[in-house]
Coordinates of N, CA and C in Angstrom, one line a residue:
M1 N 15.8 -4.9 15.0 CA 14.4 -5.2 14.6 C 13.7 -5.9 15.7
N2 N 12.4 -5.7 15.7 CA 11.6 -6.3 16.8 C 11.3 -7.7 16.4
N3 N 10.4 -8.4 17.2 CA 10.2 -9.8 17.0 C 9.0 -10.1 16.0
K4 N 8.5 -9.1 15.3 CA 7.4 -9.4 14.4 C 7.8 -10.4 13.3
K5 N 6.8 -11.1 12.8 CA 7.0 -12.1 11.8 C 7.6 -11.5 10.5
V6 N 8.6 -12.0 10.0 CA 9.2 -11.6 8.7 C 8.5 -12.3 7.6
K7 N 7.8 -11.5 6.8 CA 7.0 -12.1 5.7 C 7.9 -12.9 4.7
N8 N 7.4 -13.9 4.1 CA 8.0 -14.5 3.0 C 8.2 -13.5 1.9
V9 N 9.4 -13.3 1.4 CA 9.7 -12.2 0.5 C 8.9 -12.4 -0.8
K10 N 8.4 -13.6 -1.1 CA 7.7 -13.9 -2.3 C 6.2 -13.6 -2.2
A11 N 5.8 -13.3 -1.0 CA 4.3 -13.1 -0.8 C 3.8 -11.8 -1.3
Y12 N 4.7 -10.8 -1.4 CA 4.3 -9.5 -1.9 C 5.3 -9.0 -2.9
T13 N 5.3 -9.6 -4.1 CA 6.1 -9.2 -5.2 C 5.3 -8.9 -6.4
G14 N 5.8 -8.1 -7.3 CA 5.0 -7.8 -8.5 C 5.3 -6.4 -9.0
T15 N 5.0 -6.1 -10.2 CA 5.2 -4.8 -10.8 C 4.1 -3.8 -10.6
R16 N 3.0 -4.3 -10.1 CA 1.9 -3.4 -9.7 C 1.4 -2.4 -10.7
P17 N 0.9 -2.9 -11.9 CA 0.4 -1.9 -12.9 C -0.6 -1.0 -12.4
D18 N -1.4 -1.4 -11.4 CA -2.4 -0.5 -10.8 C -1.8 0.7 -10.1
I19 N -0.6 0.6 -9.5 CA 0.1 1.7 -8.9 C 0.8 2.5 -10.0
I20 N 1.3 1.9 -11.0 CA 2.0 2.6 -12.1 C 1.0 3.5 -12.8
K21 N -0.2 3.1 -12.9 CA -1.2 4.0 -13.6 C -1.4 5.3 -12.9
Q22 N -1.0 5.4 -11.6 CA -1.2 6.7 -10.9 C 0.0 7.6 -11.0
L23 N 1.0 7.1 -11.7 CA 2.2 8.0 -11.9 C 2.1 8.9 -13.1
S24 N 2.8 10.0 -13.0 CA 2.8 10.9 -14.1 C 4.2 11.0 -14.7
T25 N 5.1 11.8 -14.1 CA 6.5 11.9 -14.5 C 7.4 11.8 -13.3
P26 N 7.4 10.7 -12.6 CA 8.2 10.6 -11.3 C 9.7 10.8 -11.6
K27 N 10.3 11.6 -10.7 CA 11.7 11.8 -10.8 C 12.4 11.3 -9.5
K28 N 11.9 11.6 -8.4 CA 12.5 11.2 -7.1 C 11.5 10.3 -6.4
V29 N 11.6 9.0 -6.5 CA 10.6 8.1 -6.0 C 11.1 7.4 -4.7
L30 N 10.2 7.3 -3.7 CA 10.5 6.5 -2.5 C 9.5 5.4 -2.5
D31 N 9.9 4.1 -2.5 CA 9.0 3.0 -2.4 C 9.1 2.4 -1.0
V32 N 8.1 2.7 -0.2 CA 8.1 2.2 1.2 C 7.5 0.8 1.2
G33 N 8.3 -0.1 1.7 CA 7.9 -1.5 1.7 C 8.2 -2.1 0.3
C34 N 9.4 -1.8 -0.2 CA 9.7 -2.1 -1.6 C 9.9 -3.6 -1.8
N35 N 10.1 -4.4 -0.8 CA 10.3 -5.8 -0.9 C 11.6 -6.0 -1.8
E36 N 11.5 -6.9 -2.8 CA 12.7 -7.1 -3.6 C 12.9 -6.1 -4.7
G37 N 12.1 -5.1 -4.8 CA 12.3 -4.0 -5.8 C 11.7 -4.2 -7.1
A38 N 10.7 -5.1 -7.3 CA 10.1 -5.3 -8.6 C 9.4 -4.1 -9.1
L39 N 8.6 -3.5 -8.2 CA 7.8 -2.3 -8.7 C 8.8 -1.2 -9.0
G40 N 9.8 -0.9 -8.2 CA 10.7 0.2 -8.5 C 11.5 -0.1 -9.8
E41 N 11.9 -1.3 -10.0 CA 12.6 -1.6 -11.3 C 11.7 -1.4 -12.5
S42 N 10.4 -1.7 -12.4 CA 9.5 -1.4 -13.4 C 9.4 0.1 -13.7
I43 N 9.3 0.9 -12.6 CA 9.2 2.3 -12.7 C 10.4 2.9 -13.4
K44 N 11.6 2.4 -13.1 CA 12.9 2.8 -13.7 C 12.9 2.5 -15.2
S45 N 12.3 1.4 -15.6 CA 12.3 1.0 -17.0 C 11.3 1.9 -17.8
L46 N 10.2 2.3 -17.1 CA 9.2 3.1 -17.8 C 9.5 4.6 -17.8
F47 N 10.2 5.0 -16.8 CA 10.5 6.5 -16.7 C 12.1 6.6 -16.5
S48 N 12.7 6.9 -17.6 CA 14.2 6.8 -17.6 C 14.8 7.9 -16.7
E49 N 14.1 8.9 -16.4 CA 14.7 10.0 -15.5 C 14.4 9.8 -14.0
S50 N 13.8 8.7 -13.7 CA 13.4 8.5 -12.3 C 14.6 7.9 -11.5
H51 N 14.7 8.3 -10.3 CA 15.6 7.8 -9.3 C 14.8 7.2 -8.2
V52 N 14.9 5.8 -8.1 CA 14.1 5.1 -7.1 C 14.9 4.6 -5.9
T53 N 14.4 5.0 -4.8 CA 14.9 4.6 -3.5 C 13.9 3.6 -2.8
G54 N 14.3 2.5 -2.4 CA 13.4 1.6 -1.7 C 13.8 1.3 -0.3
I55 N 12.8 1.2 0.6 CA 13.1 0.8 2.0 C 12.1 -0.3 2.4
D56 N 12.7 -1.2 3.2 CA 11.9 -2.3 3.7 C 12.5 -2.9 5.0
Y57 N 11.7 -3.5 5.8 CA 12.3 -4.0 7.1 C 12.9 -5.4 6.9
N58 N 12.7 -6.0 5.7 CA 13.2 -7.3 5.5 C 14.6 -7.2 4.8
S59 N 15.6 -7.4 5.5 CA 17.0 -7.2 5.0 C 17.3 -8.2 3.9
E60 N 16.8 -9.4 3.9 CA 17.0 -10.3 2.8 C 16.5 -9.8 1.5
A61 N 15.2 -9.2 1.5 CA 14.6 -8.6 0.3 C 15.4 -7.4 -0.1
I62 N 15.9 -6.6 0.8 CA 16.7 -5.4 0.4 C 18.0 -5.8 -0.3
E63 N 18.6 -6.9 0.0 CA 19.8 -7.3 -0.7 C 19.5 -7.5 -2.1
I64 N 18.4 -8.0 -2.5 CA 18.0 -8.2 -3.9 C 17.6 -6.9 -4.5
A65 N 16.9 -6.0 -3.7 CA 16.4 -4.7 -4.2 C 17.6 -3.8 -4.6
K66 N 18.7 -4.0 -3.9 CA 19.9 -3.1 -4.1 C 20.4 -3.3 -5.6
N67 N 20.2 -4.5 -6.2 CA 20.6 -4.7 -7.5 C 19.6 -4.2 -8.6
R68 N 18.4 -3.8 -8.1 CA 17.3 -3.4 -9.0 C 17.1 -1.9 -9.0
L69 N 17.3 -1.3 -7.8 CA 17.0 0.1 -7.6 C 18.2 1.0 -7.5
D70 N 18.0 2.3 -7.5 CA 19.2 3.2 -7.4 C 19.7 3.1 -5.9
E71 N 18.8 3.0 -5.0 CA 19.2 2.9 -3.6 C 18.2 2.0 -2.8
A72 N 18.7 1.3 -1.8 CA 17.8 0.4 -1.1 C 18.3 0.3 0.4
Y73 N 17.5 0.4 1.3 CA 17.9 0.4 2.7 C 17.0 -0.4 3.6
T74 N 17.5 -1.0 4.6 CA 16.7 -1.7 5.6 C 16.2 -0.7 6.7
I75 N 14.9 -0.5 6.7 CA 14.3 0.5 7.6 C 13.1 -0.2 8.2
D76 N 13.0 -0.2 9.6 CA 11.9 -0.8 10.2 C 10.9 0.3 10.6
L77 N 9.8 0.4 10.0 CA 8.8 1.5 10.3 C 8.3 1.5 11.7
E78 N 8.4 0.3 12.4 CA 8.0 0.2 13.8 C 8.9 0.9 14.8
N79 N 10.1 1.2 14.3 CA 11.1 1.9 15.1 C 10.8 3.4 14.9
E80 N 10.4 4.1 15.9 CA 9.9 5.4 15.8 C 10.9 6.4 15.3
N81 N 12.2 6.1 15.5 CA 13.3 7.0 15.0 C 13.9 6.7 13.7
A82 N 13.6 5.5 13.2 CA 14.3 5.0 12.0 C 13.9 5.8 10.7
L83 N 12.6 6.0 10.5 CA 12.1 6.7 9.4 C 12.5 8.2 9.4
P84 N 12.2 8.9 10.5 CA 12.6 10.3 10.6 C 14.1 10.5 10.3
N85 N 15.0 9.6 10.9 CA 16.4 9.7 10.7 C 16.8 9.5 9.2
F86 N 16.1 8.5 8.6 CA 16.4 8.2 7.2 C 16.0 9.4 6.3
L87 N 14.8 10.0 6.6 CA 14.2 11.0 5.7 C 14.9 12.4 5.9
E88 N 15.7 12.6 6.9 CA 16.3 13.9 7.2 C 17.0 14.4 6.0
N89 N 16.6 15.6 5.6 CA 17.2 16.3 4.5 C 16.9 15.7 3.1
K90 N 15.9 14.8 3.1 CA 15.5 14.2 1.8 C 14.1 14.7 1.4
E91 N 13.9 14.7 0.1 CA 12.6 15.1 -0.4 C 12.3 14.3 -1.7
F92 N 11.0 13.9 -1.8 CA 10.6 13.0 -2.9 C 9.3 13.6 -3.6
D93 N 9.2 13.5 -4.9 CA 8.0 13.9 -5.6 C 6.9 12.8 -5.7
T94 N 7.4 11.6 -5.5 CA 6.5 10.4 -5.5 C 6.9 9.5 -4.4
I95 N 5.9 9.2 -3.5 CA 6.1 8.2 -2.4 C 5.0 7.1 -2.5
I96 N 5.5 5.9 -2.5 CA 4.6 4.7 -2.7 C 4.5 3.9 -1.4
C97 N 3.3 3.6 -1.0 CA 3.1 2.7 0.1 C 2.2 1.6 -0.4
A98 N 2.7 0.6 -1.0 CA 1.8 -0.4 -1.6 C 1.7 -1.6 -0.7
D99 N 0.5 -1.7 0.0 CA 0.2 -2.8 0.9 C 1.3 -2.9 2.0
V100 N 1.5 -1.8 2.7 CA 2.5 -1.8 3.8 C 1.9 -1.2 5.1
L101 N 1.0 -0.2 5.0 CA 0.5 0.5 6.1 C -0.3 -0.4 7.1
E102 N -1.0 -1.3 6.5 CA -1.8 -2.2 7.3 C -1.0 -3.2 8.2
H103 N 0.3 -3.2 8.0 CA 1.2 -4.1 8.7 C 1.9 -3.4 9.9
I104 N 1.6 -2.1 10.1 CA 2.3 -1.4 11.2 C 1.3 -0.8 12.2
R105 N 1.7 -0.5 13.4 CA 0.8 -0.1 14.5 C 0.3 1.3 14.2
F106 N 1.1 2.2 13.7 CA 0.7 3.6 13.7 C 0.9 4.2 12.2
P107 N 0.1 3.7 11.3 CA 0.2 4.1 9.9 C 0.0 5.6 9.7
W108 N -0.8 6.3 10.6 CA -1.1 7.7 10.4 C 0.2 8.5 10.7
K109 N 1.0 8.1 11.6 CA 2.2 8.8 11.9 C 3.2 8.6 10.8
V110 N 3.3 7.4 10.2 CA 4.2 7.2 9.1 C 3.8 8.0 7.9
V111 N 2.5 8.1 7.6 CA 2.1 8.9 6.4 C 2.4 10.4 6.7
E112 N 2.2 10.9 7.9 CA 2.5 12.3 8.2 C 3.9 12.6 8.0
E113 N 4.8 11.7 8.5 CA 6.2 11.8 8.3 C 6.6 11.9 6.9
L114 N 6.0 11.0 6.1 CA 6.3 10.9 4.7 C 5.8 12.2 4.0
Y115 N 4.7 12.7 4.4 CA 4.1 13.9 3.8 C 5.0 15.1 4.0
N116 N 5.6 15.1 5.2 CA 6.5 16.2 5.5 C 7.8 16.2 4.6
H117 N 8.0 15.1 3.9 CA 9.2 15.1 3.0 C 8.7 14.9 1.5
L118 N 7.5 15.3 1.3 CA 6.9 15.3 -0.1 C 7.2 16.7 -0.7
S119 N 7.7 16.7 -1.9 CA 7.9 18.0 -2.6 C 6.6 18.7 -2.9
E120 N 6.7 20.0 -3.2 CA 5.5 20.7 -3.7 C 4.9 20.0 -4.9
N121 N 3.6 19.9 -4.9 CA 2.9 19.2 -5.9 C 3.2 17.7 -6.0
G122 N 3.8 17.2 -4.9 CA 4.1 15.7 -4.9 C 2.9 14.9 -4.5
K123 N 3.1 13.6 -4.6 CA 2.0 12.7 -4.4 C 2.4 11.4 -3.6
I124 N 1.6 11.0 -2.7 CA 1.7 9.7 -2.0 C 0.7 8.8 -2.6
I125 N 1.1 7.6 -3.0 CA 0.2 6.6 -3.6 C 0.2 5.4 -2.6
I126 N -1.0 5.1 -2.2 CA -1.2 4.1 -1.1 C -2.2 3.0 -1.6
S127 N -1.9 1.8 -1.5 CA -2.8 0.7 -1.7 C -3.1 0.0 -0.3
L128 N -4.4 -0.3 -0.1 CA -4.8 -0.9 1.2 C -5.9 -2.0 0.9
P129 N -5.8 -3.1 1.6 CA -6.9 -4.1 1.5 C -8.2 -3.5 2.1
N130 N -9.3 -3.9 1.5 CA -10.6 -3.4 2.0 C -11.2 -4.5 3.0
F131 N -11.2 -4.2 4.3 CA -11.8 -5.1 5.2 C -13.3 -5.1 5.1
G132 N -13.9 -4.2 4.4 CA -15.3 -4.2 4.1 C -15.7 -5.1 2.9
F133 N -14.8 -5.9 2.4 CA -15.1 -6.8 1.4 C -16.2 -7.8 1.9
W134 N -17.1 -8.3 1.0 CA -18.2 -9.0 1.4 C -17.9 -10.2 2.3
E135 N -16.8 -10.9 2.0 CA -16.5 -12.1 2.7 C -16.2 -11.9 4.2
S136 N -15.9 -10.6 4.6 CA -15.7 -10.3 6.0 C -17.0 -10.6 6.8
F137 N -18.1 -10.3 6.2 CA -19.4 -10.5 6.9 C -19.7 -12.0 7.1
F138 N -19.3 -12.8 6.1 CA -19.4 -14.2 6.3 C -18.6 -14.7 7.4
H139 N -17.3 -14.2 7.5 CA -16.4 -14.7 8.5 C -16.9 -14.2 9.9
L140 N -17.5 -13.0 9.9 CA -18.1 -12.5 11.2 C -19.2 -13.4 11.7
L141 N -20.1 -13.8 10.8 CA -21.2 -14.8 11.1 C -20.6 -16.1 11.6
N142 N -19.5 -16.5 11.0 CA -18.9 -17.8 11.3 C -18.0 -17.7 12.6
Q143 N -17.8 -16.4 13.1 CA -17.0 -16.1 14.3 C -15.6 -16.6 14.2
K144 N -15.0 -16.5 12.9 CA -13.6 -16.9 12.8 C -13.0 -16.2 11.5
L145 N -11.9 -15.5 11.7 CA -11.3 -14.9 10.6 C -10.2 -15.8 10.1
P146 N -10.0 -15.9 8.8 CA -8.9 -16.7 8.2 C -7.6 -16.1 8.6
M147 N -6.5 -16.9 8.6 CA -5.2 -16.4 8.8 C -4.3 -16.9 7.6
R148 N -4.1 -15.9 6.6 CA -3.5 -16.3 5.4 C -2.2 -15.6 5.2
D149 N -1.4 -16.0 4.2 CA -0.1 -15.5 4.0 C -0.1 -14.2 3.3
R150 N -1.3 -13.8 2.7 CA -1.4 -12.5 2.0 C -2.8 -12.2 1.8
G151 N -3.1 -11.0 1.3 CA -4.5 -10.6 1.0 C -5.1 -9.9 2.2
I152 N -6.5 -9.8 2.1 CA -7.2 -9.1 3.2 C -7.0 -9.7 4.5
Y153 N -6.9 -11.0 4.6 CA -6.8 -11.6 5.9 C -5.3 -12.2 6.2
D154 N -4.4 -11.4 5.7 CA -3.0 -11.7 6.0 C -2.8 -11.7 7.5
D155 N -2.1 -12.7 8.0 CA -2.0 -12.9 9.5 C -1.0 -11.9 10.1
T156 N -0.4 -11.0 9.4 CA 0.5 -10.0 10.0 C -0.1 -8.6 9.9
H157 N -1.4 -8.5 9.5 CA -2.1 -7.2 9.5 C -2.3 -6.8 11.0
L158 N -2.0 -5.5 11.2 CA -2.2 -4.9 12.5 C -3.4 -3.9 12.5
R159 N -3.6 -3.3 11.3 CA -4.7 -2.3 11.1 C -5.6 -2.7 10.0
F160 N -6.9 -2.4 10.1 CA -7.9 -2.7 9.1 C -8.6 -1.5 8.7
F161 N -8.8 -1.4 7.3 CA -9.4 -0.2 6.7 C -10.6 -0.6 5.9
M162 N -11.7 0.2 6.1 CA -12.8 0.2 5.1 C -12.9 1.6 4.5
R163 N -13.8 1.8 3.6 CA -13.8 3.1 2.8 C -13.8 4.3 3.7
K164 N -14.6 4.4 4.7 CA -14.8 5.6 5.5 C -13.6 5.8 6.5
N165 N -12.7 4.8 6.6 CA -11.5 5.0 7.4 C -10.4 5.6 6.6
L166 N -10.5 5.6 5.3 CA -9.3 6.0 4.5 C -8.9 7.5 4.7
P167 N -9.9 8.4 4.7 CA -9.5 9.8 4.9 C -8.7 10.1 6.1
S168 N -8.8 9.3 7.1 CA -8.1 9.5 8.4 C -6.5 9.4 8.2
L169 N -6.1 8.9 7.1 CA -4.7 8.8 6.8 C -4.1 10.1 6.3
A170 N -4.9 10.9 5.8 CA -4.4 12.2 5.1 C -4.1 13.2 6.2
P171 N -2.9 13.8 6.2 CA -2.6 14.9 7.1 C -3.5 16.1 6.8
K172 N -3.6 17.0 7.8 CA -4.4 18.2 7.7 C -3.9 19.0 6.5
N173 N -4.9 19.5 5.8 CA -4.7 20.4 4.6 C -4.2 19.6 3.3
A174 N -4.0 18.3 3.5 CA -3.7 17.5 2.3 C -4.9 17.2 1.4
T175 N -4.6 16.9 0.2 CA -5.7 16.6 -0.8 C -5.8 15.0 -0.8
F176 N -6.9 14.5 -0.4 CA -7.1 13.1 -0.4 C -8.1 12.6 -1.5
K177 N -7.8 11.5 -2.1 CA -8.7 11.0 -3.2 C -8.6 9.4 -3.2
I178 N -9.8 8.8 -3.4 CA -9.8 7.4 -3.8 C -9.6 7.4 -5.3
A179 N -8.4 7.0 -5.7 CA -8.0 7.1 -7.1 C -8.5 5.9 -7.9
A180 N -8.5 4.8 -7.3 CA -8.9 3.6 -8.1 C -9.3 2.5 -7.1
R181 N -9.9 1.4 -7.6 CA -10.3 0.2 -6.8 C -9.9 -1.0 -7.6
N182 N -9.5 -2.0 -6.9 CA -9.2 -3.3 -7.5 C -10.4 -4.2 -7.1
Y183 N -11.1 -4.7 -8.0 CA -12.3 -5.5 -7.7 C -12.0 -7.0 -7.8
R184 N -12.7 -7.8 -7.0 CA -12.7 -9.2 -7.1 C -14.1 -9.7 -6.6
L185 N -14.5 -10.9 -7.2 CA -15.7 -11.5 -6.7 C -15.4 -12.4 -5.5
K186 N -14.1 -12.9 -5.4 CA -13.7 -13.7 -4.3 C -12.3 -13.3 -3.9
E187 N -12.1 -13.3 -2.6 CA -10.9 -12.7 -2.0 C -9.7 -13.5 -2.5
T188 N -9.8 -14.8 -2.7 CA -8.6 -15.6 -3.1 C -8.6 -15.7 -4.6
G189 N -9.4 -15.0 -5.3 CA -9.5 -15.0 -6.8 C -8.2 -14.4 -7.4
K190 N -7.9 -14.8 -8.6 CA -6.7 -14.3 -9.2 C -7.0 -13.2 -10.3
T191 N -8.2 -13.1 -10.8 CA -8.6 -12.2 -11.8 C -9.5 -11.1 -11.3
P192 N -9.0 -9.8 -11.3 CA -9.9 -8.7 -10.8 C -10.9 -8.4 -11.9
L193 N -12.0 -7.8 -11.4 CA -13.0 -7.3 -12.3 C -12.6 -6.0 -12.9
D194 N -12.6 -5.8 -14.2 CA -12.2 -4.6 -14.8 C -13.0 -4.4 -16.1
G195 N -12.4 -3.5 -16.9 CA -13.0 -3.3 -18.3 C -14.4 -2.9 -18.3
I196 N -15.3 -3.6 -19.0 CA -16.7 -3.2 -19.2 C -17.5 -3.1 -17.9
F197 N -17.0 -3.8 -16.8 CA -17.8 -3.8 -15.6 C -17.6 -2.5 -14.8
I198 N -16.6 -1.7 -15.0 CA -16.3 -0.6 -14.2 C -17.4 0.5 -14.3
P199 N -17.8 0.9 -15.5 CA -18.9 1.9 -15.5 C -20.2 1.5 -14.8
V200 N -20.5 0.2 -14.8 CA -21.6 -0.4 -14.1 C -21.4 -0.3 -12.6
L201 N -20.3 -0.7 -12.2 CA -20.0 -0.7 -10.7 C -20.0 0.7 -10.2
N202 N -19.5 1.7 -10.9 CA -19.5 3.1 -10.5 C -20.9 3.6 -10.2
K203 N -21.9 3.0 -10.7 CA -23.3 3.4 -10.5 C -24.0 2.6 -9.3
L204 N -23.2 1.7 -8.7 CA -23.7 0.9 -7.6 C -22.8 1.0 -6.4
P205 N -22.8 2.2 -5.7 CA -21.8 2.4 -4.7 C -21.7 1.4 -3.6
L206 N -22.9 0.9 -3.1 CA -22.9 -0.1 -2.0 C -22.3 -1.4 -2.5
F207 N -22.7 -1.9 -3.6 CA -22.2 -3.1 -4.1 C -20.7 -3.0 -4.5
R208 N -20.4 -1.8 -5.0 CA -19.0 -1.6 -5.3 C -18.1 -1.7 -4.1
D209 N -18.5 -1.2 -3.0 CA -17.7 -1.4 -1.8 C -17.5 -2.8 -1.4
L210 N -18.5 -3.6 -1.6 CA -18.5 -5.0 -1.1 C -17.6 -5.9 -1.9
I211 N -17.3 -5.5 -3.2 CA -16.4 -6.3 -4.0 C -15.1 -5.6 -4.3
T212 N -14.9 -4.5 -3.6 CA -13.5 -3.9 -3.7 C -12.5 -4.7 -2.9
F213 N -11.6 -5.2 -3.5 CA -10.5 -6.0 -2.8 C -9.4 -5.0 -2.3
Q214 N -9.1 -4.0 -3.0 CA -8.1 -3.0 -2.6 C -8.5 -1.6 -3.0
F215 N -8.2 -0.7 -2.2 CA -8.3 0.7 -2.5 C -7.0 1.3 -2.9
I216 N -7.0 2.1 -3.9 CA -5.8 2.9 -4.3 C -6.1 4.3 -4.0
I217 N -5.4 4.9 -3.0 CA -5.7 6.3 -2.6 C -4.5 7.2 -2.9
T218 N -4.7 8.4 -3.1 CA -3.6 9.4 -3.3 C -3.8 10.5 -2.3
I219 N -2.6 11.0 -1.8 CA -2.5 12.1 -0.9 C -1.6 13.1 -1.5
E220 N -2.0 14.3 -1.8 CA -1.2 15.3 -2.5 C -1.1 16.6 -1.8
K221 N -0.1 17.3 -2.0 CA 0.1 18.7 -1.5 C -0.6 19.7 -2.4

């Protein structure tokens, strides 16, 4: 493993109902950046026929994930040979990258490699923080970005995405879609905007981008 900072395993845990909403009938699932396996465990409980494999660079988290998932392996996505070697002769109908691509140098290469091991009619589900969130403009004026343990201004982020950057992640001939958005009025807030506000926000594209905390995108064959 390289010398990059190993995240606190508790910083990115959770069952991610926003990701689960994008699932149909997953059977062979790969959770990239699975952490301790909470999301994969939830998928297994909801879809009894699913077989969930998790990978993460944090070996301590993987030891916990091994008890929750069908398979779990320590894989460092920054090692250019690790992912191709792991994926050799494997195929998945559902691949999840939940808040992981912004932590690596070449997310486009990783997505392309994953896409090559996606089954026909398969789907990659990706969540990414929105650097176009309104608070970024405030920090720009202040000439100082926060350095936090998680969220949009996580201090281990290497890549930053706004809405118009998102299609660049999709390999050629793939079907790309912004499937959902997670809204917040404040970056450190705990309660996302949802429910009755969504129809209103959908009619206000510019404002909608400014309070989008996370994008959920899908890439399909």
